[in-house]
Coordinates of C-alpha atoms in Angstrom, one line a residue:
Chain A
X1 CA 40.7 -56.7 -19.7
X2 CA 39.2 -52.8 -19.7
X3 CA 35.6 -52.7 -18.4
X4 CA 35.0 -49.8 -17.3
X5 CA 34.2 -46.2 -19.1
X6 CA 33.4 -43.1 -17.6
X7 CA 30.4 -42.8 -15.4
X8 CA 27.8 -41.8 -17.7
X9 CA 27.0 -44.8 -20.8
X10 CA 28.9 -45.0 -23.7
X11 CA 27.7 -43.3 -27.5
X12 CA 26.4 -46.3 -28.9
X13 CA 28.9 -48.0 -30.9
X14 CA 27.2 -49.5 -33.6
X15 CA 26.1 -47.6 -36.7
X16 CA 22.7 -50.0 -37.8
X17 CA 23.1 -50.8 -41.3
X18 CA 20.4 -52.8 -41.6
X19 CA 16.8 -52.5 -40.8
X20 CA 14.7 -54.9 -39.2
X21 CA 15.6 -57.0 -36.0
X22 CA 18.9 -60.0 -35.6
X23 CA 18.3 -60.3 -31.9
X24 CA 16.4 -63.8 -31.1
X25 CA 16.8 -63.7 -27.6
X26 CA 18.3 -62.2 -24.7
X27 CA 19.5 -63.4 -20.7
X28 CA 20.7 -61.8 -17.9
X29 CA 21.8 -63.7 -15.0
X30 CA 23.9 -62.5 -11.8
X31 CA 26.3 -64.4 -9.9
X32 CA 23.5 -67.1 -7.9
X33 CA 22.1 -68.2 -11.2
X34 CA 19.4 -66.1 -11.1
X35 CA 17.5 -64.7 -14.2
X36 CA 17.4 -61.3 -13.9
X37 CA 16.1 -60.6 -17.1
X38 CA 14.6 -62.6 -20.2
X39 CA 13.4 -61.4 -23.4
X40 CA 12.3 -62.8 -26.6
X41 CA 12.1 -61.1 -30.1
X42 CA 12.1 -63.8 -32.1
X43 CA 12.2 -67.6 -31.1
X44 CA 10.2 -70.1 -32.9
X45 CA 11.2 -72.9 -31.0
X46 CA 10.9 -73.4 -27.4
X47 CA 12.8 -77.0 -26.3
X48 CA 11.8 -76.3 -22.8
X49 CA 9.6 -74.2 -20.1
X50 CA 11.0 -71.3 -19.1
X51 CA 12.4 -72.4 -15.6
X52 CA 14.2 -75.5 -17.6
X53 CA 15.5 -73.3 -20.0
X54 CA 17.0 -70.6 -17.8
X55 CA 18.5 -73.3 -15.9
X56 CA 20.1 -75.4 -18.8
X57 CA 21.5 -71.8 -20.1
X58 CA 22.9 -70.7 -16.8
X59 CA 24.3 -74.1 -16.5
X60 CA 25.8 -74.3 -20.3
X61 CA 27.7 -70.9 -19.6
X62 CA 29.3 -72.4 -16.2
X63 CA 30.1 -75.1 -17.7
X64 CA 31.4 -73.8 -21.0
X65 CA 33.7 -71.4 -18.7
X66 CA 35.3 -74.1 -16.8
X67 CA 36.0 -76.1 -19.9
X68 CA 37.8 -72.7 -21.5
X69 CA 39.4 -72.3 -18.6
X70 CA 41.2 -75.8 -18.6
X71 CA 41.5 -75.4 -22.4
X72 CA 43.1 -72.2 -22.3
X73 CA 46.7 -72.8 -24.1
X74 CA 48.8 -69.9 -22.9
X75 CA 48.3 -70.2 -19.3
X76 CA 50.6 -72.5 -17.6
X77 CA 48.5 -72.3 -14.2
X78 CA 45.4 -73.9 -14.4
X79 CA 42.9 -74.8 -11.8
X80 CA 41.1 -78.3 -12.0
X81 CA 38.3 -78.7 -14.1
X82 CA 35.3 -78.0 -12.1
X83 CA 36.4 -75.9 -9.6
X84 CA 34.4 -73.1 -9.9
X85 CA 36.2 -69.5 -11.4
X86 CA 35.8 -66.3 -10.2
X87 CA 34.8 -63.9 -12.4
X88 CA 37.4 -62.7 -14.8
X89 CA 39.9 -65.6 -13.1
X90 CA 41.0 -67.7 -16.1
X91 CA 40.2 -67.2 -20.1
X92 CA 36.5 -66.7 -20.9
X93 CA 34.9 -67.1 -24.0
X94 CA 33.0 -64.9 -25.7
X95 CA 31.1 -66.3 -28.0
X96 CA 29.7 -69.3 -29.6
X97 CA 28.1 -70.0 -33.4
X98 CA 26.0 -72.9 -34.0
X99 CA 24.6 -73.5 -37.6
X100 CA 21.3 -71.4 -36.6
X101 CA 22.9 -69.0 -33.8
X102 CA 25.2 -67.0 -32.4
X103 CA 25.7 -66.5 -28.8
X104 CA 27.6 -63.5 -27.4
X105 CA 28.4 -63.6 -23.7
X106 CA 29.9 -61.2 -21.6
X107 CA 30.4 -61.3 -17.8
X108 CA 31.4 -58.4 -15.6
X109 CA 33.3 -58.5 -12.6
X110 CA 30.2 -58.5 -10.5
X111 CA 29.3 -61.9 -11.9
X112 CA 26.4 -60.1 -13.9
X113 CA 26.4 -62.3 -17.3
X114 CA 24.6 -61.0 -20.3
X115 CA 24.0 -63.1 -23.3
X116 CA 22.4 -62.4 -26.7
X117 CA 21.1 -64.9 -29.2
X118 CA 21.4 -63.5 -32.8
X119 CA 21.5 -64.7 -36.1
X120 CA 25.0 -66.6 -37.0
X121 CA 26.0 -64.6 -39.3
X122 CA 26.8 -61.4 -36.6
X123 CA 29.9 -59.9 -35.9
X124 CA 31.4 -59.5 -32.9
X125 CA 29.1 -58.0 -30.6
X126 CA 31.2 -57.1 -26.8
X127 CA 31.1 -53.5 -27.7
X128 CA 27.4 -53.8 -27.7
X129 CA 27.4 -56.1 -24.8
X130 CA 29.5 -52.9 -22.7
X131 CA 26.7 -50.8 -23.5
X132 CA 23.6 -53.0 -22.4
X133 CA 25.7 -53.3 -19.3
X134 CA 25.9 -49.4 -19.1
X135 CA 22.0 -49.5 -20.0
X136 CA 21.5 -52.1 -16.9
X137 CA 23.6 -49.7 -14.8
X138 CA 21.9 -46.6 -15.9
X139 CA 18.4 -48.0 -15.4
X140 CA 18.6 -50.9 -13.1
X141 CA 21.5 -50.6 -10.7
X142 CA 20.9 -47.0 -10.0
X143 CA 17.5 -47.2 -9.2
X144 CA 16.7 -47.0 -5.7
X145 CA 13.5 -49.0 -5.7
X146 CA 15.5 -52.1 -7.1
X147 CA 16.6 -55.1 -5.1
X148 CA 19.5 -56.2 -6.3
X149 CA 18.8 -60.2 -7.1
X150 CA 15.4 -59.9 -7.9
X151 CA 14.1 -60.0 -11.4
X152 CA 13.8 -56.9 -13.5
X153 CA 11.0 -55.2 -14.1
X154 CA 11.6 -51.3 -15.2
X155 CA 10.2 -50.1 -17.9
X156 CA 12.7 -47.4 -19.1
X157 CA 15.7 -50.3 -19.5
X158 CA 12.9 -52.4 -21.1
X159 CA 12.4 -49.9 -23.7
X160 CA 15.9 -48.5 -24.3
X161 CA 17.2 -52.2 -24.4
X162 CA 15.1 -53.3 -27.0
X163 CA 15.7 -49.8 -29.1
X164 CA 19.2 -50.7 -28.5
X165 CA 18.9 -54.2 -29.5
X166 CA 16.5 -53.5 -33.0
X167 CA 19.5 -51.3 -33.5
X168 CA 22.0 -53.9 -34.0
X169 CA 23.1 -54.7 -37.2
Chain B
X1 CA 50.6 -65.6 -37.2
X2 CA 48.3 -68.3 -36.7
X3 CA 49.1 -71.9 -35.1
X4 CA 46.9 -74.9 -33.7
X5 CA 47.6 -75.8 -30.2
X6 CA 45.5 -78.8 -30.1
X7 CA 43.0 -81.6 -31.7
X8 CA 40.9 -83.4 -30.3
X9 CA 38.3 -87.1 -32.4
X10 CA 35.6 -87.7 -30.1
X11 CA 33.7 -90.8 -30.9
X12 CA 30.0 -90.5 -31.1
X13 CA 29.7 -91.5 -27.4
X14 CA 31.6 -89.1 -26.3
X15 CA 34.6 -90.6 -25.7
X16 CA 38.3 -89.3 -26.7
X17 CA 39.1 -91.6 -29.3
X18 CA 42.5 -89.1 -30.3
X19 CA 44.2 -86.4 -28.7
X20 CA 47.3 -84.0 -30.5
X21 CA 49.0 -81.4 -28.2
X22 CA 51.4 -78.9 -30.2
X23 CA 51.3 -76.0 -27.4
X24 CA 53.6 -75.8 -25.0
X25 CA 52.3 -74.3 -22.0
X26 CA 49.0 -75.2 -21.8
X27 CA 49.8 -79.1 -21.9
X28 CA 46.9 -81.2 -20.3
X29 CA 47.6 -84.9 -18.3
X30 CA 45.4 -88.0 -20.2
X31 CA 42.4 -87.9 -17.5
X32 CA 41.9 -84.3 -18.0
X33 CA 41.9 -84.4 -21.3
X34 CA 39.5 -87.2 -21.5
X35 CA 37.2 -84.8 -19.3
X36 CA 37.2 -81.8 -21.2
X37 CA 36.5 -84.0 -24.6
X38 CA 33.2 -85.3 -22.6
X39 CA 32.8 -81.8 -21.1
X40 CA 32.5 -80.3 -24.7
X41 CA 30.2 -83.5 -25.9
X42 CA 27.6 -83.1 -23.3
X43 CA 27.9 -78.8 -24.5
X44 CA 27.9 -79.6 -28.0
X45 CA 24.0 -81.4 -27.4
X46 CA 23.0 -79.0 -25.3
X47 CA 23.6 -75.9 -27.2
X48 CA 21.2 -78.0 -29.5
X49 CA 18.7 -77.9 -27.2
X50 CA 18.7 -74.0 -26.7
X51 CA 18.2 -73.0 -30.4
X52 CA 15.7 -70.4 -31.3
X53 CA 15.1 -72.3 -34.5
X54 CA 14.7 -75.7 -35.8
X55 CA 17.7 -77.5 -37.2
X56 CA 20.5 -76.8 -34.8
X57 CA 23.9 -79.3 -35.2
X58 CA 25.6 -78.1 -32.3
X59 CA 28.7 -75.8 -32.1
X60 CA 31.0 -74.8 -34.8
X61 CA 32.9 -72.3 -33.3
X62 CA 33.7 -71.3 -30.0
X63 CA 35.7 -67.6 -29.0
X64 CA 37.7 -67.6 -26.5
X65 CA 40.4 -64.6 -25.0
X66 CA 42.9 -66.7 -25.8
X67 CA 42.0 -69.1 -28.6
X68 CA 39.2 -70.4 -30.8
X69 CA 37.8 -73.7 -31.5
X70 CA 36.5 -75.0 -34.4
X71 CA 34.5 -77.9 -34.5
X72 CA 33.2 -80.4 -37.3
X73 CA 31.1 -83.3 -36.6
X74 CA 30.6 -85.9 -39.1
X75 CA 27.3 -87.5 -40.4
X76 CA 27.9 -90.7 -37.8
X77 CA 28.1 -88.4 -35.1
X78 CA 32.1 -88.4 -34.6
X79 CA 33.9 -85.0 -34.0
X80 CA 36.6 -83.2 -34.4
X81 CA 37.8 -80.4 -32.6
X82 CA 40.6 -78.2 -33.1
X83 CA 42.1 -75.7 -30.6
X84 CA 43.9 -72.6 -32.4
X85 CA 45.4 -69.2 -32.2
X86 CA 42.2 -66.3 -32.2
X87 CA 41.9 -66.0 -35.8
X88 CA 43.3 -68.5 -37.3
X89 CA 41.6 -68.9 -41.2
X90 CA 40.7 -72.1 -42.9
X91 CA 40.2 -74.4 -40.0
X92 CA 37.0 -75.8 -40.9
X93 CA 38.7 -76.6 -44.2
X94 CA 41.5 -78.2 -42.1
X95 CA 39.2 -80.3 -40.2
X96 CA 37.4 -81.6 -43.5
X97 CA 40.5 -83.0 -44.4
X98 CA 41.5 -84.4 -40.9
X99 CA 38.2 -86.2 -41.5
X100 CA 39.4 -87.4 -45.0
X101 CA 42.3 -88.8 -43.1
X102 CA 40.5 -90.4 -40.9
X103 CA 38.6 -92.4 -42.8
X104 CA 41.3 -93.1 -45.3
X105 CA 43.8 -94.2 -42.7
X106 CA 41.7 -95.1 -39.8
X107 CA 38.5 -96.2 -40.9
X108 CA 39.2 -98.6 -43.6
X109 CA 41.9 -100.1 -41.7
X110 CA 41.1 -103.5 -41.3
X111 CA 42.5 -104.0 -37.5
X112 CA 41.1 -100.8 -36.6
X113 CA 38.5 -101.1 -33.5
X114 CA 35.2 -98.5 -34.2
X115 CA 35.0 -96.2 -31.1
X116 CA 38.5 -97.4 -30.0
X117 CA 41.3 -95.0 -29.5
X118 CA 43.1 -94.3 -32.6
X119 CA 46.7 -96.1 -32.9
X120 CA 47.1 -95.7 -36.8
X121 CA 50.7 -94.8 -37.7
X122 CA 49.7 -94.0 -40.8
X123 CA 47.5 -91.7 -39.5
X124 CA 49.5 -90.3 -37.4
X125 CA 52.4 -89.3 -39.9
X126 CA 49.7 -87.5 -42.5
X127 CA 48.2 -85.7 -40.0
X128 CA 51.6 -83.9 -38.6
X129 CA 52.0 -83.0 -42.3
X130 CA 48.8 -81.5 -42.9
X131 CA 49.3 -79.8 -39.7
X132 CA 53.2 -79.2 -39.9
X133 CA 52.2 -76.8 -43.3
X134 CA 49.9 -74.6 -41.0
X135 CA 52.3 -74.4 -37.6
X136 CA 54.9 -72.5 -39.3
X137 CA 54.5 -70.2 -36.1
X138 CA 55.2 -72.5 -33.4
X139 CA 58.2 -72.9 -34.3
X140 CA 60.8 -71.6 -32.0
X141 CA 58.1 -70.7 -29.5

């Protein structure tokens, strides 16, 4: 599939229509598992500690890959269930709605996965997915005093992310 | 045009109590298809578990590249999931009725075994035709 754009980030693609805020939550995780990023606008219920949580996320999305993978009905090739994919091997989901929430994933070929928790009733949301990843590589990646694997803590992609995200319809 | 690949009844355990493959390609063998209907199970509690908000019942609908799947779980706890084309409309009303079926033809069958693998004939044969009216693509695929 198309990833990348040009070298500077994308216009923003959505036009808000709506005020107010449809994000609940929002992960970032590279390729180890590790939570790069984690913020809340809006949860009122937490299951688990944070640790737990980030952990039974990062573990949902492997898992929910390897099951697409197996599932997927056009491919005749198929590795065995389990066997962990390389990113962008194999059909990926995209998203997932429960009764109370939608998930959007989206995982780049550097095995940087972004997921956002909105409301269920959202549309599609991988254009806006692209542009937090241009955000992260605007802000994050091309900042020299960042160590790549390491939690992130800039302020600039903290703010334009969640003008960004308050932005979504 | 739209077309369902696969369905999938899990018993409340988690076991595959029926499995229906109309694809082609993507055909699975028994054990893996008994591993992916656990897979999803053990998914569809802990995307329960993740919820922002109180009240979650799991995963309706899952978006894949290359298909969708739509899943309905019963009061008891049984599901049913269905593996279609991207797209494809009215498959939640398709699985109401697959659950209809089900406990029409396999549920108040007398010799039927709760939790058992379905072997209704019955059940079989209405199902194709509920199915047969929305696979008008596959055919000739």
């Amino acid at each position: 599939m198309q990833f990348f754009g040009g070298s500077e980030i994308n216009p923003s693609p959505q036009v808000p229509t709506a005020s107010g805020n449809n994000a609940h939550m929002m992960y970032v995780f590279n390729r180890n598992g590790v939570c790069l990023l984690y913020k809340e606008w809006n949860r009122p219920l937490h299951t688990l500690n944070p640790q737990q949580d980030h952990k039974l996320m990062f573990g949902l999305l492997f898992s929910l890959k390897s099951l697409t993978a197996k599932m997927d009905p056009v491919n005749a090739d198929k590795g065995n269930l389990g066997v962990p994919q390389l990113p962008g091997q194999g059909c990926s989901f995209h998203s997932f709605r429960t009764n109370t929430y939608k998930l959007s994933f989206m995982e780049t070929p550097s095995g940087i996965k972004i997921i956002l928790v909105t409301h269920p009733k959202t549309g599609d949301l991988r254009e806006s997915l692209k542009y937090i990843y241009g955000l992260y590589v605007e802000y994050v990646v091309k900042n020299p005093i960042y160590n790549p694997g390491s939690p992130i803590k800039s302020e600039l992609f903290n703010t334009a992310l969640d003008q960004y995200v308050r932005s979504i319809s | 045009m739209a077309a369902i690949y696969s369905l999938y009844i899990i018993n409340k355990s988690g076991g595959l109590i029926f499995y229906k493959d109309c694809g082609t390609k993507g055909r699975m063998d028994t054990n893996d298809s008994l591993r992916v209907a656990s897979l999803w199970h053990s998914m569809h509690a802990i995307s329960q578990q993740l919820s922002p908000v109180n009240g979650c019942s799991g995963i309706e609908l899952l978006q894949a590249d290359t298909f969708d799947l739509h899943c309905f779980q019963s009061l008891p706890g049984t599901k049913f999931f269905v593996v279609c084309e991207p797209g494809t409309p009215h498959m939640e009303s398709l699985l109401r009725y697959i659950y209809e079926l089900y406990t029409d033809y396999v549920l108040k069958n007398p010799f039927y075994e709760i939790e058992m693998p379905i072997r209704c004939e019955l059940f079989d044969i209405n199902l194709s035709q509920a199915v047969q009216s929305d696979r008008v693509a596959l055919l000739g695929r």
